[in-house]
Short mmCIF file of C-alpha atoms in Angstrom, two decimals:
data_model
loop_
_atom_site.label_atom_id
_atom_site.label_comp_id
_atom_site.label_asym_id
_atom_site.label_seq_id
_atom_site.Cartn_x
_atom_site.Cartn_y
_atom_site.Cartn_z
CA MET A 289 -57.33 19.11 -27.88
CA ALA A 290 -58.33 17.31 -30.44
CA HIS A 291 -56.23 16.05 -33.56
CA LEU A 292 -58.15 15.79 -37.23
CA LYS A 293 -56.84 14.92 -40.05
CA PHE A 294 -59.02 15.77 -43.62
CA LEU A 295 -58.56 14.75 -47.13
CA LEU A 296 -57.92 17.47 -49.25
CA LEU A 297 -60.67 17.06 -52.10
CA LEU A 298 -60.76 20.98 -53.14
CA LEU A 299 -58.05 23.31 -52.86
CA TRP A 300 -59.55 26.02 -55.28
CA VAL A 301 -62.97 27.43 -55.56
CA GLY A 302 -61.83 30.44 -57.73
CA SER A 303 -62.54 33.20 -55.23
CA THR A 304 -60.52 36.14 -55.95
CA VAL A 305 -61.74 38.45 -53.47
CA CYS A 306 -61.78 35.65 -50.20
CA THR A 307 -59.16 33.35 -51.45
CA GLU A 308 -60.91 30.54 -49.95
CA VAL A 309 -60.27 26.73 -50.04
CA ASP A 310 -63.30 24.40 -49.55
CA LEU A 311 -62.06 21.43 -47.95
CA HIS A 312 -64.50 18.60 -47.56
CA LYS A 313 -64.74 17.25 -44.59
CA ARG A 314 -63.53 13.55 -44.85
CA ILE A 315 -62.33 13.00 -41.59
CA PHE A 316 -60.06 10.05 -40.15
CA HIS A 317 -57.68 9.44 -38.02
CA ASN A 318 -59.17 12.11 -35.42
CA HIS A 319 -57.72 11.59 -31.57
CA SER A 320 -56.75 13.68 -28.75
CA CYS A 321 -53.03 15.48 -29.49
CA GLU A 322 -49.85 14.05 -28.01
CA LYS A 323 -48.25 15.42 -25.80
CA ASN A 324 -45.78 16.95 -28.41
CA ASP A 325 -48.29 17.61 -30.74
CA HIS A 326 -48.70 21.27 -32.06
CA LEU A 327 -47.22 23.33 -29.46
CA TYR A 328 -48.24 26.27 -31.32
CA HIS A 329 -51.48 25.99 -30.89
CA VAL A 330 -52.87 29.27 -29.18
CA GLN A 331 -56.49 29.42 -27.77
CA ILE A 332 -58.32 32.78 -27.97
CA ILE A 333 -60.38 33.49 -24.93
CA LEU A 334 -62.62 35.84 -23.43
CA SER A 335 -61.93 35.95 -19.89
CA ASN A 336 -63.18 38.22 -16.74
CA ARG A 337 -62.09 37.22 -13.56
CA ALA A 338 -64.57 34.82 -12.76
CA HIS A 339 -64.21 32.52 -15.84
CA TYR A 340 -63.04 32.15 -19.43
CA HIS A 341 -64.91 31.94 -22.50
CA HIS A 342 -63.22 30.29 -25.46
CA LEU A 343 -63.45 32.06 -28.85
CA CYS A 344 -60.92 30.60 -31.42
CA GLY A 345 -57.89 28.83 -32.39
CA SER A 346 -54.76 30.37 -33.50
CA SER A 347 -51.22 29.53 -34.46
CA LEU A 348 -47.86 30.79 -32.95
CA ILE A 349 -46.22 32.07 -36.00
CA HIS A 350 -43.54 34.41 -34.29
CA ARG A 351 -42.79 34.97 -30.55
CA GLU A 352 -44.96 38.21 -30.73
CA TRP A 353 -47.53 37.37 -33.20
CA VAL A 354 -50.59 34.74 -33.54
CA LEU A 355 -52.35 33.95 -36.99
CA THR A 356 -56.32 33.57 -36.67
CA ALA A 357 -59.63 34.47 -38.30
CA ALA A 358 -60.68 37.86 -38.80
CA HIS A 359 -63.50 37.07 -37.16
CA CYS A 360 -62.56 35.90 -34.31
CA TRP A 361 -62.24 39.74 -33.03
CA ILE A 362 -63.76 41.00 -30.26
CA ASN A 363 -62.50 43.69 -27.59
CA ASN A 364 -60.65 42.35 -24.38
CA VAL A 365 -59.98 39.19 -25.69
CA SER A 366 -56.49 37.31 -24.07
CA ALA A 367 -54.23 34.45 -25.86
CA TYR A 368 -53.67 31.22 -23.80
CA VAL A 369 -50.50 30.35 -25.28
CA GLY A 370 -49.31 27.20 -24.58
CA ILE A 371 -52.27 25.35 -23.66
CA HIS A 372 -51.56 21.94 -24.92
CA PRO A 373 -49.92 20.10 -23.25
CA GLY A 374 -50.17 22.95 -20.82
CA PRO A 375 -50.45 24.39 -18.11
CA GLY A 376 -49.64 27.32 -20.30
CA ARG A 377 -49.95 31.22 -19.64
CA MET A 378 -52.05 34.12 -20.35
CA ALA A 379 -50.84 36.71 -22.45
CA ARG A 380 -52.35 40.16 -23.18
CA ILE A 381 -53.52 41.25 -26.64
CA ILE A 382 -51.56 44.67 -27.26
CA ASP A 383 -52.66 44.66 -31.15
CA HIS A 384 -54.38 43.03 -34.26
CA LYS A 385 -54.12 43.98 -37.71
CA ILE A 386 -56.86 42.34 -40.07
CA PHE A 387 -55.93 41.98 -43.92
CA GLU A 388 -57.83 44.48 -46.32
CA ASN A 389 -57.29 44.81 -49.71
CA GLN A 390 -56.06 48.01 -50.78
CA THR A 391 -58.38 48.19 -54.05
CA THR A 392 -61.56 47.03 -53.05
CA LYS A 393 -61.09 48.24 -48.98
CA ILE A 394 -62.88 44.80 -48.66
CA LYS A 395 -61.47 43.15 -45.40
CA HIS A 396 -60.65 39.62 -45.54
CA ASP A 397 -60.98 36.87 -42.59
CA ILE A 398 -57.44 36.49 -41.61
CA MET A 399 -56.06 38.57 -38.73
CA LEU A 400 -53.05 38.83 -36.74
CA LEU A 401 -53.04 39.55 -32.86
CA LYS A 402 -49.55 40.66 -31.14
CA ILE A 403 -49.52 39.19 -27.66
CA ASP A 404 -47.16 40.36 -24.76
CA PRO A 405 -45.10 39.30 -23.16
CA PRO A 406 -43.60 37.60 -26.39
CA GLU A 407 -43.53 33.73 -26.19
CA ASP A 408 -39.62 32.58 -26.06
CA THR A 409 -40.33 28.67 -25.08
CA ILE A 410 -42.10 27.51 -27.72
CA GLU A 411 -41.00 27.26 -31.19
CA PRO A 412 -43.50 29.47 -33.65
CA ILE A 413 -44.79 26.94 -36.69
CA ASP A 414 -43.50 28.07 -40.46
CA LEU A 415 -46.27 29.35 -43.33
CA LEU A 416 -46.18 27.01 -46.43
CA GLN A 417 -44.89 29.16 -49.25
CA CYS A 418 -46.33 27.74 -52.80
CA PRO A 419 -46.68 25.52 -54.20
CA HIS A 420 -50.00 24.06 -52.58
CA PRO A 421 -51.14 20.42 -51.76
CA LYS A 422 -52.11 18.43 -54.49
CA GLN A 423 -56.05 17.30 -54.40
CA ALA A 424 -56.58 13.87 -51.90
CA ASP A 425 -52.87 14.80 -49.81
CA GLU A 426 -53.66 15.34 -45.79
CA VAL A 427 -54.34 18.30 -43.74
CA GLN A 428 -54.25 18.57 -40.34
CA LEU A 429 -56.55 20.25 -38.02
CA ALA A 430 -55.76 20.91 -34.38
CA GLY A 431 -58.85 22.63 -32.42
CA HIS A 432 -61.01 22.47 -29.61
CA GLY A 433 -64.49 21.56 -31.36
CA CYS A 434 -66.19 18.27 -31.96
CA HIS A 435 -64.39 15.12 -33.30
CA ARG A 436 -67.22 12.79 -33.05
CA ILE A 437 -69.21 12.59 -36.04
CA ASN A 438 -70.93 9.43 -36.08
CA LYS A 439 -74.50 11.21 -35.63
CA VAL A 440 -74.95 14.56 -37.70
CA THR A 441 -77.19 16.63 -34.59
CA LYS A 442 -77.36 20.41 -34.64
CA GLU A 443 -75.24 19.99 -32.01
CA LYS A 444 -72.77 18.01 -33.29
CA ARG A 445 -70.63 20.62 -35.70
CA MET A 446 -67.21 19.64 -36.90
CA ALA A 447 -66.17 23.98 -36.58
CA ASN A 448 -67.63 24.10 -33.06
CA GLY A 449 -64.69 25.90 -31.55
CA ASP A 450 -62.60 25.21 -34.05
CA SER A 451 -62.17 28.87 -36.12
CA GLY A 452 -59.43 30.25 -36.74
CA GLY A 453 -57.08 27.53 -35.97
CA GLY A 454 -54.24 26.34 -38.98
CA VAL A 455 -54.67 24.08 -41.62
CA ILE A 456 -51.51 21.48 -41.31
CA TYR A 457 -49.36 20.38 -44.41
CA ASP A 458 -46.48 19.67 -44.38
CA LYS A 459 -45.93 20.76 -40.84
CA LYS A 460 -46.19 24.23 -41.74
CA ILE A 461 -49.54 26.18 -42.06
CA TYR A 462 -51.31 26.20 -45.50
CA ALA A 463 -54.57 27.77 -44.57
CA VAL A 464 -56.54 29.42 -41.37
CA HIS A 465 -59.49 27.88 -40.94
CA VAL A 466 -62.36 30.33 -41.02
CA GLY A 467 -65.58 28.28 -40.79
CA SER A 468 -68.02 25.84 -41.72
CA GLY A 469 -71.53 24.60 -41.93
CA LYS A 470 -74.23 23.68 -39.45
CA TYR A 471 -74.54 20.14 -39.62
CA ALA A 472 -71.12 18.21 -39.52
CA CYS A 473 -71.48 16.22 -42.90
CA LYS A 474 -73.56 17.95 -45.25
CA PHE A 475 -70.91 21.18 -45.76
CA PRO A 476 -67.79 21.83 -46.30
CA ALA A 477 -64.98 23.30 -44.39
CA VAL A 478 -63.88 26.48 -45.67
CA SER A 479 -60.35 27.96 -44.90
CA LEU A 480 -58.43 30.68 -46.44
CA ARG A 481 -54.51 29.76 -47.65
CA VAL A 482 -51.99 32.07 -46.27
CA CYS A 483 -50.05 32.30 -49.43
CA SER A 484 -51.93 34.88 -50.87
CA TYR A 485 -50.89 37.06 -47.50
CA ILE A 486 -47.55 36.23 -46.75
CA ASP A 487 -46.28 39.45 -47.60
CA TRP A 488 -48.46 41.33 -45.69
CA ILE A 489 -48.38 38.79 -42.57
CA ASN A 490 -43.89 39.37 -42.83
CA GLN A 491 -44.28 43.45 -43.50
CA THR A 492 -46.79 43.48 -40.39
CA ILE A 493 -44.44 41.68 -37.72
CA HIS A 494 -41.15 42.57 -38.56
CA THR A 495 -42.61 46.11 -38.86
CA LYS A 496 -40.88 47.87 -35.58
CA ASN A 497 -42.77 49.11 -32.59
CA ASN A 498 -46.19 47.41 -34.10
CA GLY A 499 -48.52 47.99 -31.21
CA LYS A 500 -46.36 49.73 -28.84
#
């Protein structure tokens, strides 16, 4: 699993609907994760008896819930908890919640997945409360995508497989990575900051019998 660091060059692009963060891809110090790095990271997969297919990353924020991007949802997905450093275990997804603006009825690209059984051995990662990082602060992203960008090709996309992963600042989740451009160095990486969704997240994960 790759560990990437970014310089946060632009925090806010002024979208009141999507609350987007524009992370220009100035990658440095990319390397494989150390044994105790990013233990909260959960892989979202589509599996059958023969093989599994990686879909997205996500973050364990509660013993029963992981946070990811809404576009990662597909029927029959599972969560692979403890994938790093391994061996990890499979968990069923028994419920999913996608944020919907109650006024506009527009769904945002952020989602909570409830896992079963709950995870009691890995410490969940906290969410970053406001205020946000400043321009040029470092943020981190752990994921399964490409982490070498010395050559720009159609096959080398920084965000290939990284969608849904947490953008980390000060050891807390600042945002959820939701996408990138087709080419590694030509387009920004886009994320949703979690500050705008903390009330919804807390209400969802603390509602009794959710998904039961």
